[in-house]
Amino acid sequence: MSRKILVTGASGWLGIAIVQALLARGDQVVALDLRSSPASLALATRHPELTLAEADLGEWSQVVDVFKAHGPTAVVHTAAIVGVVLAADVPIKTLRVNTEGSINLFEAMRLHGVKRVVHLSTEETYGDFTAPVITEDHPQKPNSVYGLTKLAAEHYGRVYTDRYGLECINVRTCWVYGPNLPRARVPKVFIDAALDGTAYHLTAGGDLAVDQVYIDDTVAGVLLALDKKNHRFDAYHIATGQAPTIDDVARFVREFVPGANVSTAPGLYLHGDRFPTARKGALDISRARQELGYSPQYDLRAGIEKSILEARAERTAKRAGGIGP
Ligand SMILES: NC(=O)c1ccc[n+]([C@@H]2O[C@H](COP(=O)([O-])OP(=O)(O)OC[C@H]3O[C@@H](n4cnc5c(N)ncnc54)[C@H](O)[C@@H]3O)[C@@H](O)[C@H]2O)c1
């Protein structure tokens, strides 16, 4: 039976990268999002095996209509209100999309006999890390609206797995970075400043140690989780297993962009200058290595170098009037 993968949040940053990776290996793809993006519209013109489905995951009837119309065989679920600050500003909408939307998805899967979903989850479901390196068994006590709604989606998945035989697999990734990251976060803020020739000084949080994973490695981990025949576990860390500091990020940017005026100061890292971060660290990736054969290709230094190369290429293309990614 040919595979037809439904990707929710397919216009989003990780969603479109996953769509591209699935198309590249010959899968049929249904790309669900509130609206198709210029990038997904462009992809659809080149790939007849890509179908665009505009639907609101929070609306049950729209979700089930997508299943009726397109008959997916498996799901990669990335749609969400993403980020600690954004979610805190719209807590009810976040509950509706991240949690209720996930339930709508699981119900539609149950009714249409679709078993496998890989849910993009997050280290925010843990709250404060109690050790510098944590495994998937670490207690999940989120202290953000975002983390709480993502944890609820994970738990609903467990109920649907136990009761209805779904296979809801959670890929817990950490701070993903790479070209075109859609939010003002490191390393993007440092790289943009460095390439613009402006200064960027982070006034606190330089000593925050956090696992940062290059987007290609996250996408590779998602596909491995999607493809594995029988899962012994329902959660995997797809990260690097290391926790460099934010100051390391600035240091690598200075190394690859000579003259870059980017720096940090120690102290409490604030999300969006407002919300103190939970205590972070590294996500142990032994389980993903052993069970999925996951092997990240980029440590932070290599990922920063690649991000800078990509950002430079994008700027050159824009200046030349070409089309960016
Ligand atoms: N980017 C990261 O660093 C990171 C880290 C850990 C986990 N994640 C998880 O990865 C997933 C994707 O993150 P991202 O960075 O690509 O975010 P993103 O904001 O770029 O993408 C999310 C997509 O979901 C779509 N969406 C929102 N509400 C919807 C609705 N009601 N119906 C249908 N679509 C809707 C948005 O339109 C958007 O295209 C999320 O589930 C997030 O929790 C991301």
CSV table of C-alpha atoms and ligand atoms in Angstrom, one decimal:
chain,number,residue,atom,x,y,z
A,1,MET,CA,0.0,0.0,0.0
A,2,SER,CA,1.5,3.4,-0.9
A,3,ARG,CA,2.0,5.8,1.9
A,4,LYS,CA,0.1,9.0,2.2
A,5,ILE,CA,1.4,11.1,5.1
A,6,LEU,CA,-0.8,13.8,6.5
A,7,VAL,CA,1.4,16.6,7.9
A,8,THR,CA,-0.4,19.1,10.2
A,9,GLY,CA,1.0,22.6,10.5
A,10,ALA,CA,2.5,22.0,7.1
A,11,SER,CA,2.9,25.8,6.4
A,12,GLY,CA,5.0,26.1,9.5
A,13,TRP,CA,8.8,26.1,9.9
A,14,LEU,CA,9.2,22.5,10.8
A,15,GLY,CA,6.1,21.4,8.9
A,16,ILE,CA,7.3,22.5,5.5
A,17,ALA,CA,10.7,21.0,6.1
A,18,ILE,CA,9.1,17.6,6.9
A,19,VAL,CA,6.8,17.9,3.8
A,20,GLN,CA,9.9,18.5,1.7
A,21,ALA,CA,11.7,15.5,3.2
A,22,LEU,CA,8.7,13.2,2.7
A,23,LEU,CA,8.3,14.3,-1.0
A,24,ALA,CA,12.1,13.9,-1.6
A,25,ARG,CA,11.8,10.2,-0.7
A,26,GLY,CA,8.7,9.6,-2.8
A,27,ASP,CA,5.9,9.7,-0.3
A,28,GLN,CA,2.5,11.2,-1.1
A,29,VAL,CA,1.8,14.1,1.3
A,30,VAL,CA,-1.3,15.9,2.5
A,31,ALA,CA,-0.3,19.3,3.8
A,32,LEU,CA,-2.8,20.6,6.4
A,33,ASP,CA,-2.7,24.1,7.7
A,34,LEU,CA,-5.0,27.0,8.3
A,35,ARG,CA,-3.6,28.5,5.1
A,36,SER,CA,-1.3,27.3,2.5
A,37,SER,CA,2.0,29.2,2.4
A,38,PRO,CA,3.8,30.6,-0.7
A,39,ALA,CA,6.4,27.8,-0.1
A,40,SER,CA,3.8,25.0,0.0
A,41,LEU,CA,1.9,26.4,-3.0
A,42,ALA,CA,5.2,26.5,-4.9
A,43,LEU,CA,6.0,22.9,-3.8
A,44,ALA,CA,2.5,21.8,-5.0
A,45,THR,CA,3.1,23.1,-8.5
A,46,ARG,CA,6.2,20.9,-8.7
A,47,HIS,CA,4.9,17.9,-6.9
A,48,PRO,CA,1.6,16.4,-8.0
A,49,GLU,CA,1.9,13.9,-5.1
A,50,LEU,CA,1.4,16.9,-2.7
A,51,THR,CA,-2.2,17.9,-1.8
A,52,LEU,CA,-2.8,21.1,0.1
A,53,ALA,CA,-5.7,21.0,2.6
A,54,GLU,CA,-6.7,24.2,4.3
A,55,ALA,CA,-8.4,23.4,7.6
A,56,ASP,CA,-8.6,24.5,11.2
A,57,LEU,CA,-7.4,21.6,13.5
A,58,GLY,CA,-9.6,23.1,16.2
A,59,GLU,CA,-12.7,22.4,14.1
A,60,TRP,CA,-13.7,18.8,14.3
A,61,SER,CA,-15.8,18.8,11.1
A,62,GLN,CA,-12.9,20.3,9.1
A,63,VAL,CA,-10.4,17.7,10.4
A,64,VAL,CA,-12.6,14.8,9.7
A,65,ASP,CA,-13.4,16.1,6.2
A,66,VAL,CA,-9.7,16.1,5.4
A,67,PHE,CA,-9.5,12.4,6.4
A,68,LYS,CA,-12.6,11.6,4.3
A,69,ALA,CA,-11.3,13.5,1.3
A,70,HIS,CA,-7.7,12.4,1.3
A,71,GLY,CA,-7.4,9.1,3.2
A,72,PRO,CA,-4.0,9.5,4.8
A,73,THR,CA,-2.2,6.3,6.1
A,74,ALA,CA,-0.1,8.0,8.8
A,75,VAL,CA,0.3,11.5,10.4
A,76,VAL,CA,3.1,13.8,11.4
A,77,HIS,CA,1.5,16.3,13.8
A,78,THR,CA,3.3,19.7,14.0
A,79,ALA,CA,0.4,22.2,14.1
A,80,ALA,CA,0.4,24.2,17.3
A,81,ILE,CA,0.6,27.6,18.9
A,82,VAL,CA,4.3,27.5,19.5
A,83,GLY,CA,6.5,29.2,22.1
A,84,VAL,CA,6.3,30.1,25.7
A,85,VAL,CA,5.5,33.8,25.2
A,86,LEU,CA,2.9,33.4,22.3
A,87,ALA,CA,1.1,30.6,24.2
A,88,ALA,CA,1.0,32.7,27.4
A,89,ASP,CA,-0.6,35.6,25.5
A,90,VAL,CA,-3.4,33.4,24.0
A,91,PRO,CA,-3.9,30.6,26.6
A,92,ILE,CA,-7.4,29.6,25.5
A,93,LYS,CA,-6.5,29.5,21.8
A,94,THR,CA,-3.4,27.5,22.7
A,95,LEU,CA,-5.5,24.9,24.6
A,96,ARG,CA,-7.9,24.8,21.6
A,97,VAL,CA,-5.2,24.2,19.0
A,98,ASN,CA,-2.5,22.3,20.9
A,99,THR,CA,-4.7,20.0,23.0
A,100,GLU,CA,-8.3,20.0,21.5
A,101,GLY,CA,-6.8,20.0,18.0
A,102,SER,CA,-4.7,17.0,18.9
A,103,ILE,CA,-7.9,15.2,20.2
A,104,ASN,CA,-9.7,16.0,17.0
A,105,LEU,CA,-6.8,14.5,15.1
A,106,PHE,CA,-6.7,11.3,17.2
A,107,GLU,CA,-10.5,10.9,16.9
A,108,ALA,CA,-10.4,11.3,13.1
A,109,MET,CA,-7.6,8.7,13.0
A,110,ARG,CA,-9.6,6.3,15.2
A,111,LEU,CA,-12.7,6.6,13.0
A,112,HIS,CA,-10.7,6.2,9.8
A,113,GLY,CA,-8.4,3.4,10.9
A,114,VAL,CA,-5.2,5.4,10.8
A,115,LYS,CA,-2.8,4.1,13.5
A,116,ARG,CA,0.5,6.0,13.5
A,117,VAL,CA,1.0,9.6,14.4
A,118,VAL,CA,4.3,11.3,15.3
A,119,HIS,CA,3.7,14.3,17.5
A,120,LEU,CA,6.3,17.0,17.7
A,121,SER,CA,6.6,17.6,21.4
A,122,THR,CA,8.9,19.7,23.4
A,123,GLU,CA,11.3,19.8,26.4
A,124,GLU,CA,8.9,22.4,27.8
A,125,THR,CA,6.7,19.5,28.9
A,126,TYR,CA,9.4,18.8,31.6
A,127,GLY,CA,9.4,22.2,33.4
A,128,ASP,CA,12.6,22.5,35.4
A,129,PHE,CA,15.2,19.9,34.6
A,130,THR,CA,16.5,18.3,37.8
A,131,ALA,CA,19.8,17.3,36.2
A,132,PRO,CA,22.2,18.6,33.5
A,133,VAL,CA,21.3,15.7,31.2
A,134,ILE,CA,17.8,14.1,31.4
A,135,THR,CA,16.2,11.0,29.9
A,136,GLU,CA,12.6,10.6,28.6
A,137,ASP,CA,11.6,9.3,32.1
A,138,HIS,CA,12.2,12.7,33.8
A,139,PRO,CA,9.1,13.9,35.5
A,140,GLN,CA,6.9,16.1,33.3
A,141,LYS,CA,5.9,19.1,35.4
A,142,PRO,CA,5.5,21.9,32.8
A,143,ASN,CA,5.6,25.5,34.1
A,144,SER,CA,4.4,27.2,30.9
A,145,VAL,CA,1.0,27.2,29.2
A,146,TYR,CA,2.8,26.0,26.1
A,147,GLY,CA,4.4,23.0,27.8
A,148,LEU,CA,1.2,22.1,29.6
A,149,THR,CA,-0.9,22.0,26.4
A,150,LYS,CA,1.7,19.9,24.7
A,151,LEU,CA,1.9,17.5,27.6
A,152,ALA,CA,-1.9,17.2,27.6
A,153,ALA,CA,-1.6,16.2,23.9
A,154,GLU,CA,1.0,13.6,24.8
A,155,HIS,CA,-1.3,12.1,27.5
A,156,TYR,CA,-4.3,12.1,25.3
A,157,GLY,CA,-2.2,10.2,22.8
A,158,ARG,CA,-1.4,7.6,25.5
A,159,VAL,CA,-5.1,7.2,26.2
A,160,TYR,CA,-5.9,6.7,22.5
A,161,THR,CA,-3.0,4.3,22.2
A,162,ASP,CA,-4.2,2.2,25.2
A,163,ARG,CA,-7.9,2.3,24.4
A,164,TYR,CA,-8.1,2.4,20.6
A,165,GLY,CA,-4.8,0.9,19.4
A,166,LEU,CA,-3.4,4.1,17.9
A,167,GLU,CA,0.4,4.5,17.9
A,168,CYS,CA,1.0,8.0,19.2
A,169,ILE,CA,4.7,8.6,19.2
A,170,ASN,CA,6.1,11.8,20.8
A,171,VAL,CA,9.3,13.3,19.4
A,172,ARG,CA,10.5,15.6,22.2
A,173,THR,CA,12.9,18.0,20.6
A,174,CYS,CA,14.5,21.1,22.2
A,175,TRP,CA,15.5,24.5,20.7
A,176,VAL,CA,15.5,23.8,17.0
A,177,TYR,CA,17.4,26.3,14.9
A,178,GLY,CA,18.3,26.7,11.2
A,179,PRO,CA,17.5,28.9,8.2
A,180,ASN,CA,14.4,31.1,8.4
A,181,LEU,CA,13.6,30.3,12.1
A,182,PRO,CA,10.3,32.2,12.4
A,183,ARG,CA,10.9,33.7,15.8
A,184,ALA,CA,13.4,36.1,17.3
A,185,ARG,CA,15.6,33.7,19.2
A,186,VAL,CA,19.2,32.6,19.3
A,187,PRO,CA,21.1,31.9,17.1
A,188,LYS,CA,19.0,33.8,14.6
A,189,VAL,CA,19.2,37.1,16.5
A,190,PHE,CA,23.0,36.8,16.6
A,191,ILE,CA,23.4,35.7,13.0
A,192,ASP,CA,21.1,38.5,11.7
A,193,ALA,CA,22.9,41.1,13.6
A,194,ALA,CA,26.3,39.8,12.6
A,195,LEU,CA,25.4,39.7,8.9
A,196,ASP,CA,23.6,43.1,9.1
A,197,GLY,CA,26.7,44.6,10.7
A,198,THR,CA,24.7,45.7,13.8
A,199,ALA,CA,25.4,45.0,17.5
A,200,TYR,CA,23.4,42.5,19.6
A,201,HIS,CA,24.0,42.2,23.2
A,202,LEU,CA,21.9,39.8,25.3
A,203,THR,CA,21.7,41.4,28.7
A,204,ALA,CA,21.0,38.2,30.6
A,205,GLY,CA,20.9,34.5,30.0
A,206,GLY,CA,24.3,34.0,28.4
A,207,ASP,CA,25.1,31.1,30.8
A,208,LEU,CA,21.8,29.2,30.1
A,209,ALA,CA,22.8,25.7,29.0
A,210,VAL,CA,20.3,24.3,26.6
A,211,ASP,CA,20.2,21.6,23.9
A,212,GLN,CA,20.0,23.2,20.5
A,213,VAL,CA,19.4,21.0,17.5
A,214,TYR,CA,19.8,21.9,13.8
A,215,ILE,CA,16.6,21.5,11.9
A,216,ASP,CA,17.8,18.8,9.5
A,217,ASP,CA,18.5,16.5,12.5
A,218,THR,CA,15.1,17.1,13.9
A,219,VAL,CA,13.5,16.3,10.6
A,220,ALA,CA,15.6,13.1,10.3
A,221,GLY,CA,14.5,12.0,13.7
A,222,VAL,CA,10.9,12.6,12.9
A,223,LEU,CA,11.1,10.4,9.8
A,224,LEU,CA,12.9,7.6,11.7
A,225,ALA,CA,10.1,7.6,14.3
A,226,LEU,CA,7.5,7.6,11.6
A,227,ASP,CA,9.1,4.6,9.8
A,228,LYS,CA,10.0,2.4,12.8
A,229,LYS,CA,7.8,-0.7,12.6
A,230,ASN,CA,7.2,-1.5,16.3
A,231,HIS,CA,7.8,1.0,19.0
A,232,ARG,CA,8.8,-0.1,22.4
A,233,PHE,CA,8.5,3.5,23.6
A,234,ASP,CA,6.1,6.3,22.9
A,235,ALA,CA,8.6,9.2,23.5
A,236,TYR,CA,12.1,9.9,22.1
A,237,HIS,CA,14.5,12.8,22.5
A,238,ILE,CA,15.5,14.1,19.1
A,239,ALA,CA,18.2,16.6,20.1
A,240,THR,CA,22.0,16.6,20.4
A,241,GLY,CA,22.5,15.2,23.9
A,242,GLN,CA,24.7,18.3,24.6
A,243,ALA,CA,23.8,21.6,26.2
A,244,PRO,CA,26.1,24.4,25.1
A,245,THR,CA,25.4,27.9,26.6
A,246,ILE,CA,23.9,30.8,24.8
A,247,ASP,CA,27.3,32.4,25.1
A,248,ASP,CA,28.8,29.5,23.1
A,249,VAL,CA,26.3,30.5,20.4
A,250,ALA,CA,27.6,34.1,20.3
A,251,ARG,CA,31.2,32.8,20.4
A,252,PHE,CA,30.6,30.6,17.3
A,253,VAL,CA,28.9,33.4,15.4
A,254,ARG,CA,31.9,35.7,16.2
A,255,GLU,CA,34.2,32.9,14.9
A,256,PHE,CA,32.4,32.5,11.6
A,257,VAL,CA,31.6,36.2,11.0
A,258,PRO,CA,34.8,38.1,11.9
A,259,GLY,CA,34.0,41.4,13.4
A,260,ALA,CA,30.5,40.4,14.6
A,261,ASN,CA,29.5,42.5,17.5
A,262,VAL,CA,27.4,39.9,19.4
A,263,SER,CA,27.8,39.1,23.0
A,264,THR,CA,25.9,38.0,26.1
A,265,ALA,CA,25.9,38.6,29.9
A,266,PRO,CA,25.1,36.0,32.5
A,267,GLY,CA,21.9,35.9,34.5
A,268,LEU,CA,18.3,34.6,34.2
A,269,TYR,CA,17.2,34.0,30.6
A,270,LEU,CA,13.8,35.6,29.9
A,271,HIS,CA,11.6,34.3,27.1
A,272,GLY,CA,10.6,37.4,25.1
A,273,ASP,CA,12.1,39.6,27.9
A,274,ARG,CA,9.2,38.6,30.1
A,275,PHE,CA,9.1,35.0,31.3
A,276,PRO,CA,12.0,33.4,33.2
A,277,THR,CA,13.0,30.2,31.5
A,278,ALA,CA,12.6,26.8,33.1
A,279,ARG,CA,15.9,25.2,34.2
A,280,LYS,CA,17.2,23.5,31.0
A,281,GLY,CA,20.1,21.2,30.0
A,282,ALA,CA,20.8,18.4,27.6
A,283,LEU,CA,18.3,15.7,26.4
A,284,ASP,CA,19.8,12.3,26.5
A,285,ILE,CA,19.5,10.8,23.0
A,286,SER,CA,20.6,7.2,23.9
A,287,ARG,CA,17.0,5.8,23.4
A,288,ALA,CA,16.7,7.4,19.9
A,289,ARG,CA,20.1,6.2,19.0
A,290,GLN,CA,19.4,2.6,20.0
A,291,GLU,CA,15.8,2.3,19.0
A,292,LEU,CA,15.6,4.5,15.9
A,293,GLY,CA,19.2,4.6,14.7
A,294,TYR,CA,19.2,8.4,15.2
A,295,SER,CA,22.5,10.1,14.9
A,296,PRO,CA,22.6,13.9,14.8
A,297,GLN,CA,24.9,15.3,12.1
A,298,TYR,CA,25.4,18.7,13.6
A,299,ASP,CA,26.9,19.8,16.8
A,300,LEU,CA,26.3,23.5,17.7
A,301,ARG,CA,29.5,24.7,16.0
A,302,ALA,CA,28.7,22.9,12.7
A,303,GLY,CA,25.0,23.9,12.9
A,304,ILE,CA,25.9,27.6,13.4
A,305,GLU,CA,28.4,27.5,10.5
A,306,LYS,CA,25.7,26.0,8.2
A,307,SER,CA,23.1,28.5,9.4
A,308,ILE,CA,25.4,31.3,8.6
A,309,LEU,CA,26.1,29.9,5.1
A,310,GLU,CA,22.4,29.5,4.5
A,311,ALA,CA,21.6,33.0,5.7
A,312,ARG,CA,24.4,34.5,3.5
A,313,ALA,CA,23.1,32.6,0.5
A,314,GLU,CA,19.5,33.8,1.1
A,315,ARG,CA,20.7,37.4,1.4
A,316,THR,CA,22.6,37.0,-1.9
A,317,ALA,CA,19.6,35.5,-3.6
A,318,LYS,CA,17.4,38.3,-2.4
A,319,ARG,CA,19.8,41.0,-3.5
A,320,ALA,CA,19.9,39.3,-6.9
A,321,GLY,CA,16.1,39.4,-7.1
A,322,GLY,CA,15.9,35.6,-6.8
A,323,ILE,CA,13.4,33.7,-4.8
A,324,GLY,CA,14.3,32.9,-1.3
A,325,PRO,CA,13.6,29.5,0.3
B,1,LIG,N1,10.7,25.2,16.6
B,1,LIG,C1,11.2,24.7,17.8
B,1,LIG,O1,12.2,25.0,18.3
B,1,LIG,C2,10.4,23.6,18.4
B,1,LIG,C3,10.9,22.9,19.6
B,1,LIG,C4,10.2,21.9,20.2
B,1,LIG,C5,8.9,21.5,19.7
B,1,LIG,N2,8.5,22.2,18.6
B,1,LIG,C6,7.2,21.7,18.1
B,1,LIG,O2,7.3,21.6,16.7
B,1,LIG,C7,6.0,21.9,16.0
B,1,LIG,C8,6.3,22.9,14.9
B,1,LIG,O3,6.9,24.1,15.4
B,1,LIG,P1,7.3,25.2,14.4
B,1,LIG,O4,8.5,25.9,15.0
B,1,LIG,O5,7.4,24.7,13.0
B,1,LIG,O6,6.1,26.2,14.5
B,1,LIG,P2,5.4,27.1,13.5
B,1,LIG,O7,4.6,28.2,14.2
B,1,LIG,O8,6.3,27.6,12.4
B,1,LIG,O9,4.3,26.1,12.8
B,1,LIG,C9,3.1,25.8,13.4
B,1,LIG,C10,2.1,25.7,12.3
B,1,LIG,O10,0.8,25.3,12.9
B,1,LIG,C11,-0.2,26.0,12.2
B,1,LIG,N3,-1.4,26.1,13.0
B,1,LIG,C12,-1.7,26.8,14.1
B,1,LIG,N4,-2.9,26.7,14.5
B,1,LIG,C13,-3.5,25.8,13.6
B,1,LIG,C14,-4.8,25.3,13.5
B,1,LIG,N5,-5.8,25.6,14.3
B,1,LIG,N6,-5.1,24.5,12.5
B,1,LIG,C15,-4.1,24.1,11.6
B,1,LIG,N7,-2.9,24.6,11.6
B,1,LIG,C16,-2.6,25.4,12.6
B,1,LIG,C17,0.4,27.4,11.9
B,1,LIG,O11,-0.4,28.0,10.9
B,1,LIG,C18,1.8,27.1,11.6
B,1,LIG,O12,2.0,27.0,10.2
B,1,LIG,C19,5.1,22.4,17.1
B,1,LIG,O13,4.2,21.4,17.5
B,1,LIG,C20,6.1,22.7,18.3
B,1,LIG,O14,5.4,22.6,19.5
B,1,LIG,C21,9.1,23.2,18.0
